[in-house]
Tab-separated table of N, CA and C in Angstrom:
chain	number	residue	atom	x	y	z
A	217	MET	N	53.626	140.379	77.007
A	217	MET	CA	54.283	139.268	77.645
A	217	MET	C	54.008	137.956	76.903
A	218	ALA	N	52.908	137.886	76.187
A	218	ALA	CA	52.565	136.665	75.471
A	218	ALA	C	53.528	136.385	74.321
A	219	ILE	N	54.320	137.386	73.950
A	219	ILE	CA	55.278	137.204	72.870
A	219	ILE	C	56.359	136.182	73.250
A	220	TRP	N	56.577	135.982	74.533
A	220	TRP	CA	57.672	135.115	74.984
A	220	TRP	C	57.242	133.676	75.260
A	221	ILE	N	55.985	133.329	75.041
A	221	ILE	CA	55.524	131.968	75.330
A	221	ILE	C	56.187	130.949	74.414
A	222	ILE	N	56.238	131.204	73.123
A	222	ILE	CA	56.832	130.254	72.179
A	222	ILE	C	58.353	130.161	72.361
A	223	PRO	N	59.089	131.279	72.465
A	223	PRO	CA	60.528	131.142	72.715
A	223	PRO	C	60.840	130.435	74.037
A	224	LEU	N	60.041	130.707	75.073
A	224	LEU	CA	60.253	130.036	76.351
A	224	LEU	C	59.954	128.542	76.224
A	225	GLY	N	58.953	128.187	75.445
A	225	GLY	CA	58.667	126.775	75.191
A	225	GLY	C	59.818	126.087	74.476
A	226	ILE	N	60.425	126.788	73.524
A	226	ILE	CA	61.582	126.231	72.815
A	226	ILE	C	62.743	126.019	73.778
A	227	VAL	N	62.956	126.985	74.672
A	227	VAL	CA	64.026	126.846	75.663
A	227	VAL	C	63.740	125.660	76.581
A	228	PHE	N	62.480	125.484	77.007
A	228	PHE	CA	62.120	124.335	77.843
A	228	PHE	C	62.378	123.022	77.117
A	229	VAL	N	62.060	122.975	75.831
A	229	VAL	CA	62.295	121.747	75.057
A	229	VAL	C	63.791	121.457	74.962
A	230	ILE	N	64.602	122.476	74.700
A	230	ILE	CA	66.054	122.284	74.615
A	230	ILE	C	66.607	121.787	75.943
A	231	ILE	N	66.165	122.404	77.048
A	231	ILE	CA	66.626	121.972	78.364
A	231	ILE	C	66.144	120.553	78.659
A	232	GLY	N	64.937	120.228	78.247
A	232	GLY	CA	64.428	118.867	78.433
A	232	GLY	C	65.227	117.834	77.654
A	233	VAL	N	65.607	118.176	76.420
A	233	VAL	CA	66.424	117.262	75.605
A	233	VAL	C	67.797	117.063	76.252
A	234	ILE	N	68.380	118.140	76.766
A	234	ILE	CA	69.675	118.021	77.448
A	234	ILE	C	69.539	117.096	78.652
A	235	GLY	N	68.490	117.288	79.437
A	235	GLY	CA	68.272	116.428	80.608
A	235	GLY	C	68.011	114.980	80.222
A	236	TRP	N	67.214	114.785	79.175
A	236	TRP	CA	66.914	113.418	78.735
A	236	TRP	C	68.169	112.698	78.258
A	237	LYS	N	68.999	113.407	77.480
A	237	LYS	CA	70.246	112.798	76.999
A	237	LYS	C	71.177	112.474	78.160
A	238	ALA	N	71.246	113.361	79.150
A	238	ALA	CA	72.115	113.124	80.300
A	238	ALA	C	71.644	111.924	81.106
A	239	VAL	N	70.346	111.821	81.324
A	239	VAL	CA	69.813	110.701	82.097
A	239	VAL	C	69.963	109.394	81.328
A	240	SER	N	69.719	109.423	80.019
A	240	SER	CA	69.858	108.183	79.248
A	240	SER	C	71.307	107.723	79.208
A	241	LYS	N	72.241	108.659	79.132
A	241	LYS	CA	73.655	108.290	79.155
A	241	LYS	C	74.038	107.761	80.538
A	242	TRP	N	73.497	108.377	81.591
A	242	TRP	CA	73.779	107.933	82.952
A	242	TRP	C	73.199	106.545	83.201
A	243	ASP	N	71.982	106.282	82.679
A	243	ASP	CA	71.381	104.954	82.828
A	243	ASP	C	72.195	103.896	82.098
A	244	ALA	N	72.750	104.243	80.938
A	244	ALA	CA	73.570	103.289	80.191
A	244	ALA	C	74.846	102.956	80.967
A	245	ILE	N	75.410	103.944	81.607
A	245	ILE	CA	76.620	103.709	82.394
A	245	ILE	C	76.277	102.918	83.651
A	246	ALA	N	75.150	103.245	84.294
A	246	ALA	CA	74.755	102.556	85.525
A	246	ALA	C	74.348	101.112	85.254
A	247	ALA	N	73.912	100.801	84.023
A	247	ALA	CA	73.484	99.448	83.693
A	247	ALA	C	74.667	98.487	83.611
A	248	THR	N	75.844	98.988	83.342
A	248	THR	CA	77.012	98.135	83.289
A	248	THR	C	77.436	97.785	84.707
A	249	SER	N	78.163	96.711	84.816
A	249	SER	CA	78.606	96.302	86.149
A	249	SER	C	79.617	97.316	86.675
A	250	PHE	N	79.480	97.645	87.944
A	250	PHE	CA	80.349	98.639	88.554
A	250	PHE	C	81.222	97.957	89.592
A	251	ASP	N	82.486	98.120	89.433
A	251	ASP	CA	83.451	97.597	90.394
A	251	ASP	C	83.876	98.754	91.296
A	252	PRO	N	83.686	98.638	92.603
A	252	PRO	CA	84.063	99.748	93.484
A	252	PRO	C	85.549	100.106	93.412
A	253	GLN	N	86.365	99.189	92.963
A	253	GLN	CA	87.791	99.461	92.851
A	253	GLN	C	88.145	100.178	91.548
A	254	ASP	N	87.208	100.242	90.647
A	254	ASP	CA	87.453	100.867	89.349
A	254	ASP	C	87.165	102.368	89.443
A	255	HIS	N	88.188	103.173	89.486
A	255	HIS	CA	88.039	104.616	89.588
A	255	HIS	C	88.499	105.303	88.308
A	256	ARG	N	88.386	104.595	87.210
A	256	ARG	CA	88.828	105.109	85.921
A	256	ARG	C	87.836	106.145	85.402
A	257	ILE	N	88.362	107.244	84.884
A	257	ILE	CA	87.547	108.297	84.280
A	257	ILE	C	87.684	108.175	82.773
A	258	GLU	N	86.549	108.249	82.078
A	258	GLU	CA	86.584	108.126	80.625
A	258	GLU	C	87.441	109.225	80.015
A	259	GLU	N	88.053	108.907	78.875
A	259	GLU	CA	88.950	109.867	78.224
A	259	GLU	C	88.228	111.145	77.801
A	260	ALA	N	87.008	111.014	77.296
A	260	ALA	CA	86.266	112.206	76.845
A	260	ALA	C	86.008	113.156	78.013
A	261	VAL	N	85.665	112.605	79.162
A	261	VAL	CA	85.415	113.429	80.343
A	261	VAL	C	86.722	113.996	80.870
A	262	GLU	N	87.762	113.205	80.808
A	262	GLU	CA	89.060	113.657	81.296
A	262	GLU	C	89.619	114.798	80.432
A	263	ASP	N	89.400	114.716	79.122
A	263	ASP	CA	89.903	115.744	78.213
A	263	ASP	C	89.064	117.020	78.244
A	264	HIS	N	87.739	116.873	78.377
A	264	HIS	CA	86.823	118.020	78.334
A	264	HIS	C	85.808	117.913	79.470
A	265	PRO	N	86.205	118.160	80.710
A	265	PRO	CA	85.282	117.941	81.831
A	265	PRO	C	84.084	118.889	81.849
A	266	PHE	N	84.217	120.096	81.307
A	266	PHE	CA	83.107	121.039	81.350
A	266	PHE	C	82.165	120.893	80.172
A	267	SER	N	82.663	120.466	79.024
A	267	SER	CA	81.808	120.390	77.839
A	267	SER	C	80.801	119.248	77.924
A	268	LEU	N	81.049	118.247	78.746
A	268	LEU	CA	80.118	117.130	78.862
A	268	LEU	C	79.234	117.238	80.104
A	269	ASN	N	79.249	118.375	80.772
A	269	ASN	CA	78.444	118.571	81.970
A	269	ASN	C	77.094	119.176	81.584
A	270	PRO	N	75.980	118.446	81.793
A	270	PRO	CA	74.675	118.961	81.362
A	270	PRO	C	74.237	120.207	82.134
A	271	ILE	N	74.711	120.381	83.355
A	271	ILE	CA	74.340	121.571	84.116
A	271	ILE	C	74.903	122.822	83.449
A	272	ILE	N	76.143	122.726	82.958
A	272	ILE	CA	76.752	123.853	82.251
A	272	ILE	C	75.946	124.181	80.996
A	273	TRP	N	75.495	123.155	80.265
A	273	TRP	CA	74.711	123.390	79.048
A	273	TRP	C	73.374	124.059	79.368
A	274	VAL	N	72.704	123.622	80.440
A	274	VAL	CA	71.420	124.214	80.823
A	274	VAL	C	71.609	125.674	81.231
A	275	ILE	N	72.642	125.958	82.014
A	275	ILE	CA	72.922	127.339	82.409
A	275	ILE	C	73.225	128.186	81.177
A	276	GLY	N	73.961	127.639	80.227
A	276	GLY	CA	74.277	128.374	79.003
A	276	GLY	C	73.041	128.694	78.180
A	277	VAL	N	72.146	127.719	78.016
A	277	VAL	CA	70.916	127.942	77.247
A	277	VAL	C	70.048	128.987	77.936
A	278	ALA	N	69.892	128.876	79.250
A	278	ALA	CA	69.081	129.852	79.986
A	278	ALA	C	69.703	131.244	79.920
A	279	ALA	N	71.020	131.335	80.028
A	279	ALA	CA	71.694	132.639	79.976
A	279	ALA	C	71.527	133.290	78.606
A	280	ILE	N	71.640	132.504	77.553
A	280	ILE	CA	71.455	133.057	76.201
A	280	ILE	C	70.026	133.586	76.034
A	281	PHE	N	69.037	132.835	76.529
A	281	PHE	CA	67.654	133.284	76.429
A	281	PHE	C	67.435	134.572	77.223
A	282	ILE	N	67.952	134.632	78.436
A	282	ILE	CA	67.792	135.826	79.262
A	282	ILE	C	68.473	137.031	78.615
A	283	LEU	N	69.675	136.832	78.079
A	283	LEU	CA	70.362	137.922	77.402
A	283	LEU	C	69.597	138.391	76.166
A	284	PHE	N	68.974	137.464	75.455
A	284	PHE	CA	68.171	137.823	74.293
A	284	PHE	C	66.976	138.684	74.703
A	285	VAL	N	66.310	138.297	75.790
A	285	VAL	CA	65.163	139.073	76.272
A	285	VAL	C	65.605	140.467	76.702
A	286	ILE	N	66.708	140.550	77.444
A	286	ILE	CA	67.217	141.849	77.886
A	286	ILE	C	67.584	142.711	76.684
A	287	PHE	N	68.278	142.132	75.705
A	287	PHE	CA	68.662	142.896	74.514
A	287	PHE	C	67.442	143.353	73.735
A	288	TYR	N	66.421	142.503	73.643
A	288	TYR	CA	65.200	142.869	72.920
A	288	TYR	C	64.545	144.092	73.551
A	289	TYR	N	64.369	144.083	74.873
A	289	TYR	CA	63.743	145.219	75.533
A	289	TYR	C	64.622	146.459	75.516
A	290	TRP	N	65.924	146.279	75.589
A	290	TRP	CA	66.820	147.409	75.492
A	290	TRP	C	66.744	148.045	74.097
A	291	ALA	N	66.741	147.211	73.068
A	291	ALA	CA	66.683	147.719	71.697
A	291	ALA	C	65.343	148.365	71.395
A	292	SER	N	64.261	147.861	71.997
A	292	SER	CA	62.963	148.443	71.720
A	292	SER	C	62.737	149.766	72.451
A	293	SER	N	63.561	150.021	73.449
A	293	SER	CA	63.395	151.288	74.193
A	293	SER	C	64.191	152.430	73.582
A	294	ILE	N	65.001	152.153	72.594
A	294	ILE	CA	65.837	153.200	71.972
A	294	ILE	C	65.003	154.073	71.074
């Protein structure tokens, strides 16, 4: 089981970077003045609503890691 400590640490770092980037981008947007009447959605979000969602990225990174672990144990049992 100790074989997975370093890969899991790498996954934690990647997820942490995704979270940090999302929060820093959110803080930059929140720092600007907000008009309650302004309901404009940025073009990048409007064009690609799923690609800019950090939750989707975190789920993707975790799923890839889990699939890698499953494939590793499956391949080692052959």
